[in-house]
XYZ file of C-alpha atoms in Angstrom:
735
model
C 23.634 103.080 24.129
C 20.824 103.329 21.632
C 18.852 106.534 22.326
C 15.048 106.495 22.286
C 13.487 109.732 21.048
C 9.727 109.348 21.551
C 7.257 112.174 22.085
C 5.010 111.781 25.182
C 1.820 111.014 23.203
C 3.456 108.319 21.048
C 5.144 106.839 24.120
C 1.787 106.590 25.933
C 0.252 104.764 22.983
C 3.166 102.351 22.769
C 2.919 101.576 26.476
C -0.680 100.409 25.970
C 0.335 98.060 23.117
C 1.357 94.451 23.821
C 5.122 94.218 23.758
C 5.059 91.521 21.073
C 3.028 93.773 18.752
C 5.486 96.589 19.324
C 8.455 94.338 18.563
C 6.876 92.869 15.465
C 6.084 96.340 14.257
C 9.784 97.089 14.357
C 10.532 93.910 12.424
C 11.908 92.179 15.554
C 11.296 88.664 16.804
C 10.855 87.607 20.418
C 13.441 84.944 21.252
C 13.476 82.967 24.498
C 16.912 81.513 23.724
C 19.054 84.394 24.872
C 22.103 85.196 22.790
C 25.563 85.824 24.233
C 26.467 89.337 25.206
C 28.655 91.194 22.781
C 32.197 92.100 23.749
C 30.984 95.579 24.498
C 27.727 96.568 26.065
C 27.598 99.677 23.894
C 25.059 100.366 21.157
C 22.650 97.647 22.223
C 18.904 98.367 22.357
C 16.968 98.013 25.604
C 13.373 96.720 25.603
C 11.071 97.265 28.571
C 7.586 95.881 29.037
C 5.078 95.369 31.856
C 1.429 95.562 32.766
C 2.011 99.294 33.155
C 4.934 101.201 31.678
C 5.704 104.869 32.087
C 8.718 107.064 31.727
C 10.296 110.331 30.793
C 11.841 110.939 27.403
C 15.629 110.269 27.375
C 15.763 109.800 31.172
C 14.062 106.739 32.632
C 11.458 104.024 32.131
C 9.446 102.349 34.860
C 7.473 99.088 34.527
C 5.051 97.579 37.023
C 3.420 94.138 37.056
C 5.140 91.327 35.091
C 7.880 93.816 34.364
C 10.678 92.708 32.057
C 13.784 94.388 30.691
C 15.676 92.719 27.880
C 19.086 93.601 26.607
C 20.736 91.274 24.118
C 21.926 88.246 26.102
C 20.197 89.222 29.340
C 16.642 89.219 30.657
C 15.508 90.748 33.967
C 12.001 90.019 35.262
C 10.464 91.557 38.438
C 7.279 92.856 39.980
C 8.630 96.367 39.514
C 11.695 97.695 37.763
C 13.130 101.029 36.781
C 15.702 101.776 34.109
C 17.784 104.968 34.342
C 18.997 105.618 30.843
C 21.624 108.246 31.624
C 23.527 106.038 34.069
C 22.497 102.735 32.407
C 21.293 101.459 35.797
C 18.520 99.045 36.655
C 16.648 98.910 39.936
C 14.210 96.038 40.477
C 12.094 94.745 43.346
C 9.845 91.777 43.985
C 10.555 88.282 42.589
C 13.556 89.482 40.614
C 14.878 86.961 38.112
C 17.969 87.376 35.894
C 18.642 85.018 32.976
C 21.942 85.196 31.124
C 23.779 82.580 29.041
C 21.546 79.837 30.450
C 22.129 80.713 34.101
C 19.497 82.078 36.490
C 19.774 84.332 39.564
C 16.692 85.141 41.701
C 16.163 87.420 44.671
C 13.923 90.066 46.260
C 15.707 93.103 44.836
C 18.427 94.158 42.437
C 20.687 97.129 41.781
C 22.766 96.801 38.585
C 24.761 99.008 36.234
C 24.426 97.074 32.977
C 27.387 98.415 30.981
C 29.950 97.709 33.730
C 28.022 94.752 35.201
C 28.507 96.166 38.698
C 25.777 95.841 41.318
C 24.271 93.633 43.998
C 21.301 91.449 44.959
C 20.151 90.570 48.478
C 19.300 86.990 49.521
C 19.764 85.447 46.070
C 19.494 81.862 44.917
C 21.228 80.891 41.680
C 21.669 78.241 39.010
C 24.803 77.891 36.806
C 24.230 76.200 33.469
C 27.877 75.151 32.963
C 27.769 72.371 35.552
C 24.171 72.413 36.859
C 25.338 73.940 40.133
C 22.972 75.856 42.363
C 22.796 77.405 45.813
C 22.024 80.595 47.714
C 23.773 83.417 49.577
C 23.170 86.338 51.919
C 24.472 88.783 49.342
C 25.546 88.558 45.725
C 27.802 91.198 44.184
C 28.093 91.609 40.421
C 31.811 92.354 39.978
C 32.067 92.418 36.192
C 30.852 90.680 33.106
C 29.978 87.077 34.102
C 31.690 87.522 37.470
C 30.001 87.235 40.865
C 31.006 87.372 44.503
C 28.684 85.750 47.039
C 28.844 86.173 50.804
C 27.873 83.361 53.204
C 26.996 81.160 50.286
C 26.033 77.552 49.678
C 27.128 75.664 46.531
C 26.281 72.173 45.236
C 25.759 70.213 42.024
C 23.172 67.896 43.572
C 19.559 67.999 42.350
C 17.356 70.576 44.024
C 15.840 69.149 47.186
C 18.453 66.390 47.451
C 21.553 68.225 48.623
C 23.642 65.222 49.693
C 26.722 67.421 49.714
C 27.079 71.159 49.991
C 29.922 73.625 50.125
C 29.431 76.341 52.759
C 31.686 79.357 52.304
C 32.189 82.767 53.820
C 32.996 84.152 50.377
C 32.559 82.525 46.967
C 33.865 84.029 43.728
C 32.409 82.695 40.482
C 34.214 83.624 37.277
C 32.305 82.349 34.258
C 34.924 83.806 31.917
C 37.779 81.783 33.437
C 35.236 79.049 34.328
C 36.439 78.711 37.900
C 35.020 79.045 41.394
C 37.117 80.178 44.369
C 35.893 79.506 47.897
C 37.283 81.235 51.002
C 36.881 79.682 54.455
C 35.026 76.708 53.015
C 33.571 73.634 54.673
C 32.337 70.591 52.779
C 29.299 68.874 54.281
C 28.337 65.364 53.264
C 24.964 64.052 54.406
C 24.861 66.963 56.862
C 28.231 66.106 58.439
C 31.270 68.368 57.928
C 34.063 66.274 56.381
C 36.599 68.864 55.256
C 37.550 72.458 56.031
C 39.914 74.512 53.937
C 40.736 78.226 54.124
C 40.943 78.362 50.329
C 39.685 76.109 47.555
C 39.201 76.575 43.857
C 37.305 74.284 41.534
C 36.189 74.205 37.893
C 32.695 75.077 36.794
C 33.462 73.470 33.432
C 36.047 71.092 31.999
C 38.551 73.881 31.367
C 41.985 73.774 33.043
C 42.703 76.296 35.783
C 45.365 76.970 38.407
C 44.743 76.276 42.055
C 44.960 73.850 44.936
C 43.240 70.551 44.367
C 41.418 68.741 47.130
C 43.837 66.921 49.497
C 44.316 63.199 48.899
C 44.298 60.927 51.944
C 45.569 57.365 52.010
C 47.592 54.720 53.779
C 50.240 52.169 52.761
C 52.080 49.501 54.696
C 55.441 51.024 53.758
C 54.607 54.668 54.511
C 51.699 54.586 56.941
C 48.938 57.175 56.844
C 49.564 59.907 54.303
C 48.116 63.087 52.853
C 48.932 64.927 49.598
C 47.998 68.522 48.843
C 48.442 69.008 45.071
C 48.669 72.443 43.482
C 47.930 72.653 39.765
C 49.565 75.546 37.889
C 48.062 76.320 34.488
C 51.082 78.268 33.260
C 49.862 78.662 29.685
C 47.602 76.785 27.250
C 50.599 74.610 26.355
C 52.447 74.516 29.708
C 51.360 73.278 33.101
C 52.805 71.919 36.333
C 51.589 70.024 39.377
C 53.353 70.388 42.724
C 52.256 67.838 45.328
C 53.631 67.838 48.877
C 53.025 64.313 50.229
C 53.341 63.696 53.951
C 53.801 60.061 55.086
C 53.513 59.388 58.793
C 56.314 56.817 58.866
C 58.697 58.402 56.379
C 58.256 62.179 56.348
C 57.516 64.858 53.765
C 57.996 64.062 50.074
C 57.715 66.644 47.306
C 56.357 65.428 43.955
C 56.737 67.689 40.925
C 55.438 67.306 37.380
C 55.915 69.699 34.445
C 54.349 69.263 30.990
C 54.871 71.213 27.792
C 53.547 71.106 24.239
C 54.786 73.091 21.260
C 54.244 72.582 17.512
C 57.758 71.163 17.158
C 58.309 69.447 20.497
C 56.592 68.109 23.596
C 57.379 66.293 26.801
C 57.044 66.028 30.525
C 59.413 66.011 33.485
C 58.971 64.481 36.942
C 61.156 65.054 39.972
C 60.153 63.547 43.312
C 62.287 63.836 46.435
C 62.020 62.627 50.022
C 64.763 64.302 52.094
C 66.044 62.158 54.965
C 63.594 59.255 54.971
C 62.698 58.570 58.616
C 63.149 54.813 58.104
C 66.181 54.529 55.800
C 67.788 57.775 57.077
C 68.689 58.632 53.463
C 67.466 61.101 50.873
C 65.421 59.277 48.242
C 64.533 60.685 44.855
C 63.195 59.889 41.407
C 63.674 61.661 38.093
C 61.845 61.006 34.798
C 62.093 63.003 31.588
C 60.341 62.338 28.294
C 61.000 64.647 25.355
C 60.261 64.321 21.637
C 61.099 66.892 18.988
C 60.749 67.416 15.269
C 63.512 69.598 13.844
C 62.138 69.816 10.323
C 63.358 68.530 6.963
C 62.924 64.915 8.093
C 64.919 65.220 11.334
C 63.450 64.219 14.701
C 64.737 63.131 18.071
C 63.831 62.249 21.595
C 64.997 61.644 25.143
C 63.775 59.235 27.774
C 65.596 59.391 31.099
C 64.640 57.612 34.317
C 66.572 57.339 37.560
C 65.891 56.509 41.207
C 68.137 56.784 44.225
C 67.917 53.138 45.360
C 66.664 49.660 44.436
C 63.623 49.770 46.753
C 62.354 53.227 45.791
C 59.274 52.045 43.869
C 58.472 49.234 46.301
C 58.508 51.656 49.223
C 57.262 54.917 47.756
C 55.451 54.570 44.431
C 51.730 55.417 44.624
C 51.171 53.461 41.390
C 50.845 49.700 41.570
C 52.227 49.263 38.051
C 55.582 50.792 38.998
C 56.316 48.701 42.093
C 57.757 45.777 40.093
C 60.031 47.777 37.770
C 63.564 46.415 37.503
C 65.122 48.080 34.433
C 64.965 51.861 33.999
C 66.027 53.065 30.524
C 68.075 56.146 29.784
C 67.974 56.804 26.090
C 68.474 59.518 23.502
C 67.986 59.198 19.762
C 68.207 61.265 16.577
C 66.426 60.118 13.400
C 66.366 61.217 9.784
C 63.448 60.049 7.621
C 64.276 60.252 3.948
C 61.074 58.607 2.743
C 62.371 55.323 1.289
C 65.296 55.275 3.749
C 65.911 56.313 7.350
C 68.828 56.661 9.745
C 68.775 56.562 13.555
C 71.522 57.222 16.066
C 70.755 56.068 19.622
C 72.558 55.995 22.945
C 70.996 53.653 25.494
C 71.877 52.887 29.094
C 69.940 51.387 32.004
C 69.624 51.441 35.744
C 68.921 47.946 37.055
C 67.016 47.626 40.337
C 67.933 44.425 42.127
C 65.831 42.199 44.360
C 68.295 40.253 46.582
C 66.021 37.188 46.430
C 65.737 37.285 42.626
C 68.792 39.035 41.118
C 68.802 39.811 37.388
C 71.661 40.321 34.943
C 71.942 43.956 33.901
C 71.511 44.500 30.136
C 74.278 45.843 27.913
C 74.660 49.547 27.270
C 74.636 50.604 23.622
C 76.911 53.624 23.178
C 76.050 54.214 20.396
C 73.664 52.250 18.216
C 73.450 53.311 14.544
C 70.591 52.026 12.384
C 70.115 52.345 8.619
C 66.888 51.176 6.986
C 66.032 51.353 3.286
C 63.304 49.857 1.116
C 62.398 50.328 -2.529
C 59.309 48.659 -3.913
C 58.436 47.684 -7.462
C 61.898 47.996 -8.994
C 61.187 46.090 -12.199
C 58.660 44.139 -10.144
C 61.064 43.437 -7.280
C 61.230 44.800 -3.706
C 64.708 45.646 -2.428
C 65.415 46.264 1.255
C 68.468 46.856 3.416
C 68.936 46.794 7.203
C 72.214 47.926 8.692
C 73.177 48.272 12.346
C 76.331 49.226 14.233
C 76.495 48.783 18.015
C 79.073 49.473 20.684
C 78.145 47.187 23.589
C 79.578 47.957 27.007
C 79.087 46.188 30.351
C 80.925 46.397 33.694
C 81.447 42.616 34.001
C 80.575 40.915 30.675
C 82.619 40.950 27.478
C 82.544 44.284 25.633
C 82.568 44.653 21.883
C 81.503 46.350 18.683
C 79.199 44.675 16.182
C 78.399 45.521 12.574
C 75.354 43.883 10.957
C 74.369 44.151 7.284
C 71.277 42.480 5.859
C 70.249 43.200 2.235
C 67.213 41.337 0.811
C 65.418 41.092 -2.530
C 61.901 39.722 -2.996
C 59.690 39.355 -6.049
C 56.001 39.276 -5.073
C 53.464 37.917 -7.553
C 49.738 37.986 -6.831
C 46.707 37.414 -9.011
C 43.281 35.739 -8.915
C 43.282 34.995 -5.172
C 46.841 33.666 -5.024
C 50.239 35.057 -4.030
C 53.773 33.810 -4.616
C 56.753 35.616 -3.042
C 60.331 34.316 -3.404
C 62.951 36.146 -1.340
C 66.735 35.996 -0.865
C 69.070 37.814 1.510
C 72.475 37.778 3.190
C 72.820 38.340 6.931
C 76.373 39.426 7.748
C 77.800 40.215 11.200
C 81.306 41.259 12.265
C 82.620 41.491 15.861
C 85.476 43.472 17.362
C 85.846 42.499 21.020
C 87.319 44.517 23.877
C 87.322 44.561 27.680
C 86.287 41.650 29.951
C 87.014 39.071 27.245
C 87.887 36.369 29.779
C 87.033 33.546 27.324
C 89.601 34.957 24.848
C 87.065 35.066 22.037
C 88.638 36.274 18.776
C 87.322 38.973 16.492
C 85.145 37.209 13.962
C 82.684 37.524 11.099
C 79.891 35.299 9.880
C 77.809 35.452 6.689
C 74.474 33.654 6.559
C 72.574 33.426 3.240
C 68.779 33.256 3.543
C 66.196 32.072 1.011
C 62.446 31.768 1.453
C 59.289 31.215 -0.520
C 55.901 32.371 0.776
C 52.807 31.318 -1.148
C 49.093 30.997 -0.518
C 45.560 30.954 -1.898
C 42.373 32.798 -0.988
C 38.838 31.461 -1.442
C 35.595 32.974 -0.162
C 31.902 32.171 -0.172
C 28.845 34.096 1.069
C 26.481 32.601 3.648
C 23.200 34.134 4.860
C 23.060 34.333 8.657
C 19.691 35.607 9.816
C 19.373 39.173 8.556
C 23.124 39.369 7.907
C 25.336 38.178 5.126
C 28.578 36.493 6.212
C 31.571 35.758 4.012
C 33.530 32.616 4.803
C 37.133 32.462 3.658
C 39.560 29.586 3.232
C 43.222 30.619 3.172
C 45.853 27.884 2.826
C 49.447 29.088 3.132
C 52.845 27.417 2.634
C 56.137 28.964 3.734
C 59.512 27.441 2.860
C 62.742 28.634 4.492
C 66.326 27.619 3.768
C 69.265 28.900 5.826
C 72.571 26.955 5.744
C 74.354 26.230 9.019
C 77.139 28.558 10.135
C 79.173 27.929 13.275
C 78.472 30.812 15.671
C 79.732 29.302 18.951
C 82.728 31.658 19.038
C 80.524 34.750 18.881
C 79.407 36.640 21.996
C 75.728 37.173 22.839
C 74.954 40.846 23.338
C 71.215 41.174 22.641
C 69.944 37.843 21.290
C 67.604 35.276 22.826
C 65.355 32.525 21.413
C 61.914 33.816 20.502
C 58.758 32.182 21.796
C 57.313 29.612 19.423
C 54.243 31.372 18.035
C 52.217 31.488 14.846
C 53.984 34.666 13.721
C 57.406 33.172 14.504
C 56.670 30.248 12.150
C 56.776 32.726 9.235
C 59.960 34.583 10.206
C 63.469 33.969 8.943
C 65.201 33.754 12.319
C 64.167 32.066 15.562
C 66.299 34.514 17.577
C 65.650 38.113 18.486
C 68.627 40.433 18.078
C 71.491 39.891 15.649
C 74.032 37.653 17.439
C 72.545 34.350 16.299
C 70.855 33.247 13.076
C 69.198 29.822 13.012
C 69.934 27.372 10.226
C 66.809 25.975 8.599
C 65.532 23.674 5.898
C 61.850 23.595 6.689
C 58.376 24.192 5.413
C 55.379 25.546 7.327
C 51.815 24.642 6.432
C 48.959 26.805 7.669
C 45.238 27.004 7.094
C 43.022 29.928 8.127
C 39.275 30.334 7.820
C 37.317 33.447 8.746
C 33.699 34.497 9.005
C 33.441 38.166 8.047
C 30.365 40.366 8.184
C 30.002 41.513 4.594
C 28.632 45.028 5.214
C 30.994 46.122 7.985
C 34.046 43.946 7.351
C 34.059 42.903 11.015
C 35.697 39.555 11.713
C 33.167 37.440 13.601
C 35.237 34.274 13.788
C 38.811 33.291 12.947
C 40.225 29.742 12.991
C 43.870 28.966 12.282
C 46.054 25.869 12.441
C 49.741 25.570 11.507
C 52.682 23.183 11.766
C 56.323 23.306 10.713
C 57.965 20.340 8.996
C 61.749 19.959 9.342
C 63.255 18.671 6.104
C 66.589 18.722 7.871
C 67.192 18.979 11.617
C 68.682 22.389 12.524
C 72.047 22.360 14.306
C 71.984 25.704 16.118
C 68.766 24.783 17.966
C 68.684 20.988 17.546
C 65.349 19.166 17.319
C 64.842 15.426 17.606
C 61.651 15.237 15.572
C 60.661 15.841 11.983
C 57.887 18.258 12.838
C 57.136 21.026 15.293
C 54.284 21.345 17.730
C 50.915 22.204 16.238
C 49.611 25.711 16.809
C 45.897 26.436 16.660
C 43.869 29.514 17.494
C 40.189 30.384 17.509
C 38.790 33.834 18.220
C 36.705 36.741 17.082
C 33.993 39.216 17.951
C 31.010 36.886 18.199
C 28.745 39.874 18.802
C 29.003 43.462 19.859
C 28.903 42.221 23.470
C 31.077 39.098 23.413
C 34.570 38.482 22.092
C 37.065 35.729 22.790
C 40.517 34.570 21.798
C 42.190 31.214 22.354
C 45.621 29.899 21.454
C 47.044 26.388 21.873
C 50.471 24.877 21.266
C 50.105 21.091 21.201
C 52.780 18.370 21.082
C 51.237 15.435 19.145
C 54.163 13.090 19.888
C 53.828 13.392 23.666
C 50.104 14.114 23.543
C 50.689 17.187 25.753
C 49.659 20.797 25.621
C 52.798 22.929 25.799
C 51.142 26.324 25.870
C 47.582 27.527 26.183
C 45.937 30.896 26.565
C 42.239 31.699 26.619
C 40.595 35.063 27.059
C 36.919 36.063 26.999
C 35.533 39.587 27.218
C 31.809 40.093 27.804
C 30.423 43.635 28.009
C 26.659 43.936 27.457
C 26.722 47.642 28.346
C 28.939 50.318 29.830
C 29.571 49.539 33.491
C 28.992 45.814 33.094
C 32.012 43.764 32.034
C 33.372 40.286 32.764
C 36.875 39.173 31.705
C 37.993 35.542 31.984
C 41.556 34.506 31.257
C 43.776 31.466 31.605
C 47.428 31.000 30.627
C 49.568 27.877 30.837
C 53.156 27.363 29.700
C 54.889 24.026 30.129
C 58.010 25.282 28.324
C 58.843 27.345 31.421
C 59.006 24.248 33.633
C 61.199 24.944 36.629
C 62.896 22.794 39.251
C 61.609 25.302 41.792
C 58.131 23.895 41.164
C 59.159 20.238 40.933
C 59.114 20.255 37.149
C 55.625 21.717 37.028
C 54.966 24.593 34.619
C 56.118 27.896 36.116
C 53.326 29.726 34.296
C 49.874 28.437 35.132
C 47.559 31.300 35.972
C 43.875 32.078 36.205
C 42.764 35.683 35.771
C 39.201 36.845 36.429
C 38.156 40.497 36.514
C 34.980 42.449 36.164
C 32.636 45.268 37.015
C 28.918 44.658 37.512
C 25.873 46.389 38.888
C 24.900 44.718 42.173
C 21.897 46.833 43.082
C 20.355 49.972 41.643
C 23.279 52.239 42.488
C 25.897 49.775 43.715
C 28.589 48.314 41.462
C 31.080 45.637 42.380
C 34.640 45.602 40.998
C 37.298 42.958 41.338
C 40.190 40.972 39.975
C 41.644 37.618 40.989
C 44.949 36.685 39.345
C 46.086 33.381 40.850
C 49.169 31.270 40.093
C 48.347 27.561 40.197
C 52.057 26.820 39.912
C 53.246 28.775 42.956
C 49.876 28.602 44.710
C 49.746 32.300 45.466
C 47.631 35.282 44.535
C 49.610 37.509 42.174
C 47.014 40.248 42.328
C 43.756 40.483 44.179
C 41.380 43.437 43.911
C 37.950 43.756 45.472
C 35.735 46.769 45.925
C 32.377 48.426 45.613
C 31.280 51.712 44.086
C 28.164 53.688 44.847
C 26.839 56.247 42.391
C 24.416 58.941 43.458
C 23.080 61.784 41.355
C 25.910 64.125 42.322
C 28.563 62.019 44.045
C 30.262 58.643 43.928
C 31.907 56.558 46.636
C 34.638 53.983 45.964
C 35.962 51.425 48.452
C 38.711 49.253 46.964
C 41.257 46.866 48.483
C 44.241 45.624 46.483
C 46.983 43.087 47.236
C 49.782 42.330 44.789
C 53.251 40.796 44.502
C 56.056 43.338 44.150
C 59.130 41.081 44.445
C 60.079 37.510 45.168
C 58.238 36.409 48.317
C 57.141 39.985 48.963
C 53.662 41.425 48.638
C 52.075 44.795 49.273
C 48.568 45.921 50.091
C 46.666 49.101 49.412
C 43.256 50.301 50.538
C 41.484 53.077 48.659
C 38.597 55.180 49.923
C 37.474 57.944 47.611
C 34.488 60.256 47.681
C 33.948 62.107 44.412
C 31.743 65.172 44.578
C 30.698 65.816 40.988
C 31.936 69.131 39.713
C 33.910 69.927 42.881
C 36.590 67.479 43.930
C 37.696 63.939 44.722
C 38.467 63.350 48.370
C 40.617 60.432 49.486
C 43.041 58.019 47.815
C 42.402 57.493 44.113
C 41.792 53.899 42.911
C 40.821 54.803 39.325
C 44.203 54.134 37.691
C 44.482 50.809 39.500
C 40.966 49.792 38.415
C 41.510 50.751 34.764
C 44.709 48.672 34.625
C 43.271 45.685 36.489
C 39.867 45.508 34.769
C 39.801 45.887 30.958
C 36.613 47.739 30.048
C 36.192 49.416 33.450
C 34.111 52.622 33.515
C 33.627 55.190 36.277
C 30.216 54.757 37.843
C 29.276 58.432 37.669
C 30.327 58.447 34.006
C 27.943 55.542 33.393
C 24.964 57.375 34.869
C 25.724 60.460 32.821
């Protein structure tokens, strides 16, 4: 503590001086923006002022009338105050006001030991700057630096005079160091009505993580009935945390959900284990396990694990709280190890699956790969040429289908030439596969090899021209492109199919060497693709305002592996772009000029004039998926409309309607409203969605969010974000 050594005459003269004159005489500056307290309260000067100041040398100072005591980081104002220097204590009475780090505490009297920050104040009211919280109490105890304990207290983040919700507690601990509040014997009142009581509740007073029970989550599902979850968040360390959530379902019993997350410089991941012992309906124990882990070992080596398992086929349909997980059918179990050597890389992977079956729509389980070995290499500009190599070895296993090992080698060489707005890239390669078959070979397929040479030529031009557009300058481009591909026919009918399937006919697929995914089939080709693209680009920002593309493939020779009866493919055209900062759209059409029919069409428009206002319009049609189940009609013919919009001053509507015109059923329907007040938000959302063939599920969400305290009820936010692109929380909008 800085020691004042003033003689009585000098002290009397100083007391009659204005405080500002005294401070300026010492070369100090009055500062209303208080600075943080130092780590130690030692060796800090104390300034006292008032209408009348008196004291005794080295013992005490007393100020009356507009009295103020300032110690770096803290200001105390009162009608009367006394500072005892020996004990470093302050006593104050009458309109006492304490300001520290932006927060304010007011009351009729104060007793405080400033170095230890121990003391009390009767009948205080307070304001916390971290989250704009305020309230009052019968008694406030100072229990340490930036730590308070209030008895019979009220707490809220609502504006003063509009306390829509309040927290009434017998005891409230505020720790501004840990940035947490802990309430004992707490009741939450909303609009004057008690809605929740809890013997213990902690909550953040900032955005920092902290351990403690979260507010219970209430909800109801058709499969589980009424339910309640009481999550406990455990902030183990800055890089480790866990959430333990007992979930009681009226129809099924008590389920325990567990999540653990970790983050280290060299590795990270999360683990989930959820278990429902002795389900009241199925009379069986049901469980789920998920593990995600990624690690960097150094020197180019990295690896990862992804494991997922459930106890039964209907686990997600019956028990998942997330809509997106109810339709899962294939759960991967995978581990990989990778070496990155810069221009080459090697990966070893083991991959298995759990397949969840719907009796009304069974699926064929995919092959296991035990192991899969991948080698990738690429060298650019070797005497002007680019050399690449892809190698893959797989051991495919399946309980009922033919097993086998496959070796694939695919070296390529290309020689790109580009200059003056033109490019010319010839390329050659050899795709080689060898098979060694094993168990379940009921068709008696022999071991075999096939070598497929590949040659292509990709060439194009680029033209551009500037156009003034209002106050902007737009650049229009014209980009013709020609792609020639030659692949001779090789008989592959005696080869098994482990991981290959025909790819969708798209613009990108027209410029690829193979029309199959995987490596079991390679399409023969003697064809040329013509394409023309034009863009409007904003010159200053480079933003693409409009893009128009049209392309068609010409068959110089009809392929044998995927036979065609015409000399040309369907025409593909697309138009899209960011018309403005508020409106964007994208459209894609596959048109058959011979039959004068549209084979595929997709259109999507996104309009968002401001945060909290968004409209999405989508349509998708696919005649190539025609099914006898729909009388030859396209199986994919869907309309998708979603949005969020302000209905009234504080009311927002949210919704999505995803309807199948082919099956004449709603695939997903969401409708709800949100109300945003100054310190709380209310969400009412209903959702109905298909989870399996001829099976739907419904969910109803009611959530009350008390800003800065808790969310009460079932949470619809994840469902809304996934259903409505561009969705924003209403209380985020207002802030």
